[in-house]
Amino acid sequence: MTNLITVITAVHPPAAKFLADAYKSLTEQQLPDGWDWQWVIQEDGETDGVTPHLPDDPRISFGQGRQGRAAVARTLGLSRAEGEYVKVLDADDMLTPGALARDLQALASDSSLGWATSRVLDLLPDGSTVGFDQDPPEGPIERGAVLQHWKAHNYRAQVHPATLFMRRDLLLALGGWMALPASEDTGLLMALSAVSRGHFSAETGLLYRKWPGQATNQAAHVHEGERQARFAVVEARARTLAAMEGWQYPAEQ
């Protein structure tokens, strides 16, 4: 019997052209014996603009639904997730070789870990890459540490939610991705960190493509009023979850 890692990708037509690169990065993953991946691709909408870009592979499950942005698409895709673990892969990003195996090793070897992340390199339009200067050390990340860093560094976490690898039951218990127009993955990251220890791999696990059409490059993403509202509810949810677990974040200094 094959054990599965479910890779979930939300996509809309402008990003569909990048699915071939994402797929190539998946086919280059080497997993332990008895393991394979399932790729759940969920279109945010019901158009004819994505299907021409879908690779022909029986491990791919494609679905469509009413447009509601990435959080809705990914959470709808969860209905078809068969794996014990769930990995996020945005349509315009690429995994590096060994990324899935490293994530799997981290969680399979330590039952106290609920999620894993890895180092990211931004992939610029000219093909060059840029790293992040606040990566944590390789190893476990204690509960609450992500929110503390996020608050102390102008709402920028020390690990990237686009690299999340999670236990599926924990993801479901938290309700999937937050119902927000943006920062839905940051909200999930904070919730995961509120209830479970995580793990960081210092080896690069993702190439994060920078291009004009990406959601985080749109003016609405940085609208200050909406940004404040998103971050307020992200923080409130994380703190509430931590309190329900009988553990609270240290008082802010």
Short mmCIF file of C-alpha atoms in Angstrom, two decimals:
data_model
loop_
_atom_site.label_atom_id
_atom_site.label_comp_id
_atom_site.label_asym_id
_atom_site.label_seq_id
_atom_site.Cartn_x
_atom_site.Cartn_y
_atom_site.Cartn_z
CA MET A 1 0.00 0.00 0.00
CA THR A 2 1.37 3.41 -1.00
CA ASN A 3 1.47 6.21 1.54
CA LEU A 4 0.63 9.62 0.11
CA ILE A 5 1.66 13.22 0.53
CA THR A 6 -1.06 15.48 -0.84
CA VAL A 7 0.30 18.58 -2.57
CA ILE A 8 -2.38 21.29 -2.83
CA THR A 9 -2.24 24.03 -5.44
CA ALA A 10 -4.73 26.84 -5.96
CA VAL A 11 -4.62 28.27 -9.46
CA HIS A 12 -6.34 30.87 -11.62
CA PRO A 13 -5.86 31.34 -15.37
CA PRO A 14 -3.07 33.98 -15.28
CA ALA A 15 -0.85 31.61 -13.29
CA ALA A 16 -1.77 28.42 -15.14
CA LYS A 17 1.16 28.84 -17.52
CA PHE A 18 3.51 28.10 -14.61
CA LEU A 19 1.96 24.72 -13.76
CA ALA A 20 4.42 22.93 -16.06
CA ASP A 21 7.36 24.18 -13.98
CA ALA A 22 5.63 23.25 -10.73
CA TYR A 23 4.92 19.77 -12.12
CA LYS A 24 8.53 19.30 -13.20
CA SER A 25 9.66 20.13 -9.68
CA LEU A 26 7.26 17.50 -8.33
CA THR A 27 8.46 14.80 -10.70
CA GLU A 28 12.02 15.43 -9.51
CA GLN A 29 11.14 14.63 -5.88
CA GLN A 30 12.59 11.40 -4.53
CA LEU A 31 10.62 9.87 -1.67
CA PRO A 32 11.29 6.86 0.57
CA ASP A 33 10.05 3.47 -0.56
CA GLY A 34 6.30 3.15 -0.07
CA TRP A 35 5.64 6.88 -0.52
CA ASP A 36 4.31 8.94 -3.43
CA TRP A 37 2.61 12.27 -3.95
CA GLN A 38 -0.91 13.23 -5.03
CA TRP A 39 -1.31 16.65 -6.64
CA VAL A 40 -4.63 18.33 -5.92
CA ILE A 41 -5.04 21.32 -8.25
CA GLN A 42 -8.06 23.49 -7.52
CA GLU A 43 -9.04 26.32 -9.84
CA ASP A 44 -10.31 29.47 -8.17
CA GLY A 45 -13.21 29.78 -10.58
CA GLU A 46 -14.81 27.80 -13.39
CA THR A 47 -13.13 28.81 -16.63
CA ASP A 48 -11.53 27.10 -19.61
CA GLY A 49 -8.19 28.76 -18.92
CA VAL A 50 -6.52 26.17 -16.68
CA THR A 51 -7.26 22.74 -18.15
CA PRO A 52 -5.03 23.21 -21.24
CA HIS A 53 -2.06 23.54 -18.89
CA LEU A 54 -2.72 20.41 -16.81
CA PRO A 55 -0.09 17.67 -17.17
CA ASP A 56 -1.29 14.19 -18.05
CA ASP A 57 -0.60 12.26 -14.85
CA PRO A 58 -2.97 9.99 -12.90
CA ARG A 59 -1.61 11.41 -9.66
CA ILE A 60 -3.27 14.75 -10.48
CA SER A 61 -6.77 15.54 -9.20
CA PHE A 62 -8.25 18.68 -10.77
CA GLY A 63 -11.31 20.53 -9.51
CA GLN A 64 -13.11 23.84 -10.01
CA GLY A 65 -15.40 25.95 -7.86
CA ARG A 66 -16.89 29.36 -7.36
CA GLN A 67 -14.29 32.10 -7.27
CA GLY A 68 -13.29 33.00 -3.73
CA ARG A 69 -9.50 33.48 -3.84
CA ALA A 70 -6.76 31.12 -2.70
CA ALA A 71 -8.09 30.25 0.76
CA VAL A 72 -11.39 28.99 -0.65
CA ALA A 73 -9.73 27.08 -3.50
CA ARG A 74 -7.23 25.30 -1.26
CA THR A 75 -9.84 24.43 1.35
CA LEU A 76 -12.17 23.05 -1.34
CA GLY A 77 -9.25 21.01 -2.62
CA LEU A 78 -8.91 19.43 0.81
CA SER A 79 -12.06 17.43 0.02
CA ARG A 80 -9.93 15.32 -2.35
CA ALA A 81 -6.83 15.08 -0.17
CA GLU A 82 -5.94 11.46 0.51
CA GLY A 83 -2.52 11.89 2.11
CA GLU A 84 -1.55 11.73 5.75
CA TYR A 85 0.42 14.92 5.12
CA VAL A 86 -0.43 18.04 3.11
CA LYS A 87 2.12 20.21 1.32
CA VAL A 88 1.36 23.67 -0.07
CA LEU A 89 2.67 24.51 -3.55
CA ASP A 90 1.54 27.72 -5.20
CA ALA A 91 0.97 27.43 -8.94
CA ASP A 92 3.83 29.78 -9.79
CA ASP A 93 6.40 28.27 -7.39
CA MET A 94 8.73 25.28 -7.60
CA LEU A 95 10.00 22.76 -5.08
CA THR A 96 13.70 22.08 -4.91
CA PRO A 97 14.99 18.50 -5.13
CA GLY A 98 14.57 16.68 -1.82
CA ALA A 99 12.09 19.14 -0.33
CA LEU A 100 9.27 16.64 0.22
CA ALA A 101 11.60 14.00 1.65
CA ARG A 102 13.08 16.44 4.15
CA ASP A 103 9.65 17.59 5.31
CA LEU A 104 8.46 14.01 5.62
CA GLN A 105 11.53 12.97 7.58
CA ALA A 106 11.08 15.81 10.05
CA LEU A 107 7.46 14.97 10.92
CA ALA A 108 7.66 11.19 10.63
CA SER A 109 10.56 11.07 13.07
CA ASP A 110 8.98 13.31 15.76
CA SER A 111 5.30 13.00 16.67
CA SER A 112 5.43 16.27 18.64
CA LEU A 113 5.84 18.23 15.40
CA GLY A 114 2.68 19.24 13.56
CA TRP A 115 4.17 21.17 10.67
CA ALA A 116 7.38 21.95 8.81
CA THR A 117 8.78 24.80 6.75
CA SER A 118 11.98 25.42 4.82
CA ARG A 119 14.28 28.09 3.47
CA VAL A 120 12.99 30.05 0.45
CA LEU A 121 14.74 31.76 -2.41
CA ASP A 122 12.90 34.45 -4.35
CA LEU A 123 13.12 33.69 -8.07
CA LEU A 124 13.33 36.98 -9.97
CA PRO A 125 12.21 37.51 -13.59
CA ASP A 126 15.83 37.53 -14.80
CA GLY A 127 16.42 34.08 -13.32
CA SER A 128 18.49 35.24 -10.37
CA THR A 129 17.60 34.35 -6.78
CA VAL A 130 17.57 36.27 -3.51
CA GLY A 131 17.55 34.77 -0.04
CA PHE A 132 16.05 35.91 3.29
CA ASP A 133 18.26 37.26 6.07
CA GLN A 134 16.15 36.22 9.07
CA ASP A 135 16.00 32.42 8.69
CA PRO A 136 15.92 30.60 12.03
CA PRO A 137 18.38 27.81 12.83
CA GLU A 138 17.74 24.33 11.48
CA GLY A 139 15.51 22.35 13.81
CA PRO A 140 12.38 22.61 15.96
CA ILE A 141 10.39 25.84 16.34
CA GLU A 142 8.65 26.09 19.67
CA ARG A 143 4.97 26.95 20.02
CA GLY A 144 4.29 30.66 19.82
CA ALA A 145 7.71 31.59 18.46
CA VAL A 146 6.40 32.47 15.00
CA LEU A 147 3.85 34.98 16.26
CA GLN A 148 6.38 36.62 18.56
CA HIS A 149 8.82 37.11 15.68
CA TRP A 150 6.03 38.27 13.34
CA LYS A 151 4.90 40.95 15.80
CA ALA A 152 8.44 42.10 16.53
CA HIS A 153 9.46 42.39 12.88
CA ASN A 154 6.69 44.46 11.31
CA TYR A 155 4.46 41.49 10.54
CA ARG A 156 7.06 39.44 8.75
CA ALA A 157 7.51 35.87 9.92
CA GLN A 158 10.86 34.14 10.13
CA VAL A 159 9.49 31.19 8.13
CA HIS A 160 7.49 31.29 4.90
CA PRO A 161 3.91 29.94 4.83
CA ALA A 162 4.29 29.03 1.14
CA THR A 163 6.55 26.16 2.29
CA LEU A 164 4.12 24.63 4.80
CA PHE A 165 4.00 20.85 5.18
CA MET A 166 1.39 19.69 7.72
CA ARG A 167 -0.33 16.74 9.25
CA ARG A 168 -3.66 16.57 7.46
CA ASP A 169 -5.68 15.95 10.64
CA LEU A 170 -4.22 19.07 12.23
CA LEU A 171 -4.94 21.13 9.12
CA LEU A 172 -8.55 19.94 9.13
CA ALA A 173 -8.94 20.60 12.86
CA LEU A 174 -7.90 24.22 12.26
CA GLY A 175 -10.44 24.61 9.44
CA GLY A 176 -8.00 24.85 6.55
CA TRP A 177 -6.92 28.27 5.36
CA MET A 178 -8.34 31.44 6.92
CA ALA A 179 -11.28 33.06 5.13
CA LEU A 180 -9.33 36.17 4.19
CA PRO A 181 -8.72 37.87 0.81
CA ALA A 182 -4.96 37.64 1.50
CA SER A 183 -2.62 36.49 4.29
CA GLU A 184 -4.72 33.32 4.53
CA ASP A 185 -1.53 31.25 4.61
CA THR A 186 0.02 33.47 7.28
CA GLY A 187 -3.13 32.97 9.33
CA LEU A 188 -2.79 29.21 9.01
CA LEU A 189 0.90 29.36 9.94
CA MET A 190 0.12 31.34 13.11
CA ALA A 191 -2.66 28.92 14.04
CA LEU A 192 -0.41 25.90 13.53
CA SER A 193 2.30 27.49 15.63
CA ALA A 194 -0.23 28.27 18.38
CA VAL A 195 -1.09 24.62 18.94
CA SER A 196 1.96 22.66 17.81
CA ARG A 197 5.73 22.73 17.53
CA GLY A 198 7.12 23.02 14.02
CA HIS A 199 10.36 22.37 12.18
CA PHE A 200 12.57 24.48 9.92
CA SER A 201 14.86 23.07 7.27
CA ALA A 202 17.79 25.36 6.51
CA GLU A 203 18.21 23.76 3.10
CA THR A 204 16.30 25.62 0.39
CA GLY A 205 12.95 23.94 -0.23
CA LEU A 206 11.16 26.40 -2.50
CA LEU A 207 11.76 28.81 -5.35
CA TYR A 208 9.22 31.60 -4.83
CA ARG A 209 8.56 33.19 -8.21
CA LYS A 210 8.31 36.97 -8.39
CA TRP A 211 6.28 38.21 -11.35
CA PRO A 212 3.91 41.12 -12.06
CA GLY A 213 0.73 39.04 -12.01
CA GLN A 214 1.14 37.45 -8.57
CA ALA A 215 -1.43 38.32 -5.92
CA THR A 216 1.07 39.82 -3.50
CA ASN A 217 2.14 42.27 -6.21
CA GLN A 218 -1.29 43.89 -6.49
CA ALA A 219 -2.14 47.25 -4.89
CA ALA A 220 -5.02 45.77 -2.89
CA HIS A 221 -2.61 43.49 -1.07
CA VAL A 222 -0.96 46.39 0.72
CA HIS A 223 -4.09 48.50 1.34
CA GLU A 224 -3.42 49.64 4.90
CA GLY A 225 -6.97 49.38 6.22
CA GLU A 226 -7.44 45.84 4.97
CA ARG A 227 -3.91 44.86 5.99
CA GLN A 228 -4.54 45.95 9.57
CA ALA A 229 -7.83 44.06 9.68
CA ARG A 230 -6.25 40.88 8.30
CA PHE A 231 -3.39 40.94 10.76
CA ALA A 232 -5.67 41.75 13.69
CA VAL A 233 -7.82 38.68 13.13
CA VAL A 234 -4.78 36.49 12.39
CA GLU A 235 -3.26 37.44 15.73
CA ALA A 236 -6.53 37.17 17.66
CA ARG A 237 -7.17 33.68 16.30
CA ALA A 238 -3.67 32.49 17.19
CA ARG A 239 -3.88 33.84 20.72
CA THR A 240 -7.34 32.34 21.24
CA LEU A 241 -6.17 28.93 20.04
CA ALA A 242 -3.16 29.07 22.33
CA ALA A 243 -5.36 29.93 25.31
CA MET A 244 -7.77 27.08 24.52
CA GLU A 245 -4.83 24.70 24.61
CA GLY A 246 -4.00 25.82 28.13
CA TRP A 247 -0.92 27.76 27.03
CA GLN A 248 -0.56 31.50 26.49
CA TYR A 249 1.92 33.66 24.69
CA PRO A 250 4.22 35.65 26.94
CA ALA A 251 2.99 39.15 27.70
CA GLU A 252 4.15 41.71 25.19
CA GLN A 253 6.99 43.87 26.40
#
